[in-house]
Amino acid sequence: MKILVINGPNINMLGIREPGIYGKQTFADLLSLIDKTAREEYLDIEQFQSNHEGAIVDKIQESYKKVDGIVINPAAYTHTSVAILDALKSVAIPAVEVHISNVDARESFRQISYPGMYCEKTIKGQGLDGYRQAILYLKEAYGK
Ligand code: DQA
């Protein structure tokens, strides 16, 4: 099973950005944790991070018929991007949304998620472990 993990803007700043909200673990720690999950679960996992909305749309389009599941933390684009929502709908690949922080308990502008309208599950407030949970969910639901 091939899974694509997509991280949006500023996720590469983990460990530096707002540690009180996102924790002290770094982006490199996140990459390692996901690689470890891939090895343990015998999954082919590709990781992609971009600070650019169009690059994320391009990556989702390129995954058409090449990927069995998508885990996406669209970061700030969560709350603005109809383009990412439409790209997910276009490729129709099962997707799970992840947020490191509990967005429900934060500012009102974080209460809407456009990509989340497509995703079949959203995991929030679980820290970096949320990515592992999302991967395990896709494996359980669509693994082959
Ligand atoms: C985030 C939550 C978003 O509101 C924020 O813009 C992010 C990270 C999270 O993982 O908790 O950049 O997606």
Tab-separated table of C-alpha atoms in Angstrom, residues 7-137:
chain	number	residue	atom	x	y	z
A	7	ASN	CA	2.436	18.811	5.281
A	8	GLY	CA	1.575	22.417	4.551
A	9	PRO	CA	3.184	25.752	5.441
A	10	ASN	CA	5.338	26.191	8.535
A	11	ILE	CA	5.174	22.535	9.529
A	12	ASN	CA	8.886	22.484	8.595
A	13	MET	CA	9.342	24.901	11.523
A	14	LEU	CA	8.231	22.358	14.131
A	15	GLY	CA	10.382	22.546	17.255
A	16	ILE	CA	10.995	26.257	16.610
A	17	ARG	CA	7.477	27.600	16.043
A	18	GLU	CA	5.224	28.151	19.057
A	19	PRO	CA	6.460	25.151	21.111
A	20	GLY	CA	3.705	25.769	23.671
A	21	ILE	CA	1.179	24.842	20.963
A	22	TYR	CA	3.038	22.455	18.656
A	23	GLY	CA	5.555	20.912	21.052
A	24	LYS	CA	9.341	20.703	21.083
A	25	GLN	CA	9.765	17.860	18.619
A	26	THR	CA	11.272	18.988	15.329
A	27	PHE	CA	10.199	18.465	11.737
A	28	ALA	CA	13.081	15.965	11.410
A	29	ASP	CA	11.560	14.050	14.347
A	30	LEU	CA	8.218	13.971	12.496
A	31	LEU	CA	9.854	12.659	9.309
A	32	SER	CA	11.613	9.923	11.327
A	33	LEU	CA	8.452	8.950	13.184
A	34	ILE	CA	6.581	8.529	9.883
A	35	ASP	CA	9.470	6.566	8.321
A	36	LYS	CA	9.496	4.295	11.389
A	37	THR	CA	5.744	3.722	11.074
A	38	ALA	CA	6.241	2.830	7.401
A	39	ARG	CA	8.884	0.215	8.275
A	40	GLU	CA	6.874	-1.268	11.153
A	41	GLU	CA	3.670	-1.490	9.124
A	42	TYR	CA	5.290	-2.587	5.821
A	43	LEU	CA	3.936	0.459	4.007
A	44	ASP	CA	5.420	2.521	1.183
A	45	ILE	CA	5.148	6.080	2.517
A	46	GLU	CA	6.213	9.198	0.616
A	47	GLN	CA	6.510	12.480	2.493
A	48	PHE	CA	6.022	15.939	1.018
A	49	GLN	CA	6.100	19.385	2.626
A	50	SER	CA	5.530	22.731	0.975
A	51	ASN	CA	4.839	26.292	2.011
A	52	HIS	CA	3.055	26.877	-1.316
A	53	GLU	CA	-0.600	26.143	-1.989
A	54	GLY	CA	-0.109	25.457	-5.723
A	55	ALA	CA	2.721	23.005	-5.038
A	56	ILE	CA	0.401	21.061	-2.729
A	57	VAL	CA	-2.321	21.059	-5.418
A	58	ASP	CA	0.268	19.837	-7.983
A	59	LYS	CA	1.409	17.055	-5.647
A	60	ILE	CA	-2.161	15.864	-5.040
A	61	GLN	CA	-2.854	15.844	-8.804
A	62	GLU	CA	0.367	13.877	-9.457
A	63	SER	CA	-0.748	11.225	-6.970
A	64	TYR	CA	-3.749	10.269	-9.143
A	65	LYS	CA	-3.749	6.482	-9.640
A	66	LYS	CA	-0.322	6.247	-7.961
A	67	VAL	CA	-1.289	6.438	-4.297
A	68	ASP	CA	-3.811	4.464	-2.207
A	69	GLY	CA	-4.230	6.946	0.641
A	70	ILE	CA	-3.346	10.512	1.614
A	71	VAL	CA	-2.599	11.903	5.082
A	72	ILE	CA	-2.694	15.685	4.974
A	73	ASN	CA	-2.000	18.464	7.436
A	74	PRO	CA	-2.793	21.489	5.251
A	75	ALA	CA	-1.701	23.760	8.156
A	76	ALA	CA	-2.914	27.350	7.599
A	77	TYR	CA	-4.371	26.372	4.199
A	78	THR	CA	-6.863	24.257	6.150
A	79	HIS	CA	-8.855	27.371	6.826
A	80	THR	CA	-8.659	29.000	3.390
A	81	SER	CA	-8.024	26.542	0.594
A	82	VAL	CA	-10.880	25.544	-1.662
A	83	ALA	CA	-8.126	24.664	-4.195
A	84	ILE	CA	-6.764	21.883	-1.950
A	85	LEU	CA	-10.319	20.650	-1.299
A	86	ASP	CA	-11.003	20.528	-5.047
A	87	ALA	CA	-7.687	18.742	-5.749
A	88	LEU	CA	-8.557	16.028	-3.197
A	89	LYS	CA	-12.010	15.660	-4.755
A	90	SER	CA	-10.442	15.474	-8.233
A	91	VAL	CA	-8.180	12.503	-7.485
A	92	ALA	CA	-10.744	10.835	-5.191
A	93	ILE	CA	-8.070	9.101	-3.086
A	94	PRO	CA	-9.097	8.228	0.510
A	95	ALA	CA	-7.711	10.939	2.788
A	96	VAL	CA	-7.326	11.672	6.493
A	97	GLU	CA	-6.715	15.175	7.851
A	98	VAL	CA	-4.307	15.680	10.770
A	99	HIS	CA	-3.801	18.657	13.046
A	100	ILE	CA	-1.078	18.550	15.676
A	101	SER	CA	-2.912	21.030	17.908
A	102	ASN	CA	-6.520	20.878	19.010
A	103	VAL	CA	-7.866	23.417	16.534
A	104	ASP	CA	-11.332	23.172	18.138
A	105	ALA	CA	-10.006	24.927	21.233
A	106	ARG	CA	-8.282	27.736	19.304
A	107	GLU	CA	-9.289	30.906	17.415
A	108	SER	CA	-12.625	31.033	15.598
A	109	PHE	CA	-10.885	31.340	12.194
A	110	ARG	CA	-9.458	27.845	12.766
A	111	GLN	CA	-12.901	26.295	13.140
A	112	ILE	CA	-13.479	25.791	9.413
A	113	SER	CA	-11.589	23.228	7.356
A	114	TYR	CA	-12.059	23.169	3.585
A	115	PRO	CA	-9.902	20.047	2.898
A	116	GLY	CA	-11.670	18.425	5.866
A	117	MET	CA	-14.925	18.522	3.887
A	118	TYR	CA	-13.429	15.798	1.675
A	119	CYS	CA	-11.419	13.828	4.258
A	120	GLU	CA	-13.145	10.858	5.794
A	121	LYS	CA	-11.578	11.428	9.188
A	122	THR	CA	-9.880	14.262	11.082
A	123	ILE	CA	-7.411	13.663	13.920
A	124	LYS	CA	-6.699	16.743	16.045
A	125	GLY	CA	-4.826	17.523	19.233
A	126	GLN	CA	-2.861	14.253	19.332
A	127	GLY	CA	0.523	15.844	18.636
A	128	LEU	CA	2.811	14.042	16.196
A	129	ASP	CA	1.163	10.719	17.040
A	130	GLY	CA	-1.857	11.917	15.049
A	131	TYR	CA	0.050	11.121	11.830
A	132	ARG	CA	0.674	7.534	12.975
A	133	GLN	CA	-3.011	7.187	13.875
A	134	ALA	CA	-4.030	8.480	10.434
A	135	ILE	CA	-1.660	6.036	8.674
A	136	LEU	CA	-2.977	3.111	10.739
A	137	TYR	CA	-6.555	4.113	9.925
